[in-house]
Each structure stands twice: as structure tokens, then as C-alpha cells.
């Protein structure tokens, strides 16, 4: 129906401008209008984790550090 529900988990409260930016970015990614619900997850070090349906977009600091660690271990 052209609307996707999303859950956005962030380390801290987001401003209205940040929420608008998230909604626009998610709309571009999904090609749908996004109805987002925002949560604060104190376990996140920074960044955000977004769940849209079965898809998870992990932009958390923990995930980024894990990827960096894996790349450095290969080199």
C-alpha cells in the first residue's frame, strides 16, 4: 500500500530534524512512505539501528567497529 513501518533505535534522543532526515532516507531506500517509531537504546554506543519489515539497517558504532576489526585482522 506504499507505506512501510520502521523502528529506529538510537543511542540518544533524536531531534525533530534528525527524525525528518531518517524518514526521508528510509523513503528513498524503500521507495515507500515511512511510518517510523523511535526508541532510545542505551546499549548502542552511537549511531542507529533501523528495522523496516524483515530488513535491518545497522549504522551503529558497534557494528562499524566490528567491521573495522575484521578488516584489520585480514591485513
Short mmCIF file of C-alpha atoms in Angstrom, two decimals:
data_model
loop_
_atom_site.label_atom_id
_atom_site.label_comp_id
_atom_site.label_asym_id
_atom_site.label_seq_id
_atom_site.Cartn_x
_atom_site.Cartn_y
_atom_site.Cartn_z
CA UNK A 1 0.00 0.00 0.00
CA UNK A 2 3.00 2.25 -0.27
CA UNK A 3 3.64 2.63 3.46
CA UNK A 4 6.42 0.89 5.39
CA UNK A 5 6.60 0.73 9.16
CA UNK A 6 10.05 1.27 10.67
CA UNK A 7 11.54 1.08 14.12
CA UNK A 8 14.55 3.34 14.68
CA UNK A 9 16.79 2.61 17.66
CA UNK A 10 19.36 5.25 18.60
CA UNK A 11 21.80 5.79 21.44
CA UNK A 12 20.22 9.14 22.36
CA UNK A 13 17.02 11.04 21.71
CA UNK A 14 16.80 12.35 18.15
CA UNK A 15 15.84 15.90 17.28
CA UNK A 16 12.88 16.57 15.02
CA UNK A 17 15.31 17.44 12.20
CA UNK A 18 17.12 14.10 12.63
CA UNK A 19 13.80 12.24 12.59
CA UNK A 20 12.83 14.02 9.38
CA UNK A 21 16.19 13.12 7.81
CA UNK A 22 15.74 9.47 8.82
CA UNK A 23 12.25 9.36 7.32
CA UNK A 24 13.48 10.87 4.04
CA UNK A 25 16.44 8.48 3.82
CA UNK A 26 14.25 5.47 4.56
CA UNK A 27 11.70 6.60 1.98
CA UNK A 28 14.48 6.71 -0.65
CA UNK A 29 15.74 3.25 0.38
CA UNK A 30 12.34 1.57 0.44
CA UNK A 31 10.53 3.53 -2.25
CA UNK A 32 7.63 3.90 0.17
CA UNK A 33 6.31 6.43 2.64
CA UNK A 34 7.76 5.52 6.05
CA UNK A 35 5.85 5.50 9.31
CA UNK A 36 8.69 5.42 11.85
CA UNK A 37 8.64 4.81 15.58
CA UNK A 38 11.71 5.99 17.50
CA UNK A 39 13.30 4.32 20.51
CA UNK A 40 16.34 5.05 22.66
CA UNK A 41 18.58 2.00 23.17
CA UNK A 42 21.22 2.71 25.84
CA UNK A 43 23.15 -0.42 24.72
CA UNK A 44 24.07 1.31 21.47
CA UNK A 45 27.36 3.17 21.73
CA UNK A 46 26.37 5.56 18.96
CA UNK A 47 24.68 5.63 15.59
CA UNK A 48 21.38 3.92 14.91
CA UNK A 49 19.79 0.61 14.08
CA UNK A 50 16.74 0.65 11.81
CA UNK A 51 14.29 -2.20 11.23
CA UNK A 52 11.94 -1.97 8.25
CA UNK A 53 9.92 -5.17 7.96
CA UNK A 54 12.44 -8.01 7.78
CA UNK A 55 15.32 -5.73 6.78
CA UNK A 56 17.76 -4.31 9.31
CA UNK A 57 20.00 -1.34 8.54
CA UNK A 58 22.79 -1.34 11.09
CA UNK A 59 24.52 2.02 11.32
CA UNK A 60 25.56 1.53 14.92
CA UNK A 61 29.02 2.35 16.15
CA UNK A 62 29.41 -1.20 17.49
CA UNK A 63 28.75 -2.63 14.00
CA UNK A 64 31.17 -0.19 12.36
CA UNK A 65 33.90 -1.04 14.87
CA UNK A 66 33.32 -4.75 14.29
CA UNK A 67 33.72 -4.31 10.54
CA UNK A 68 36.91 -2.32 11.05
CA UNK A 69 38.27 -5.00 13.38
CA UNK A 70 37.54 -7.69 10.77
CA UNK A 71 39.26 -5.70 8.00
CA UNK A 72 42.33 -5.09 10.15
CA UNK A 73 42.56 -8.77 11.10
CA UNK A 74 42.71 -9.72 7.40
CA UNK A 75 45.52 -7.29 6.61
#
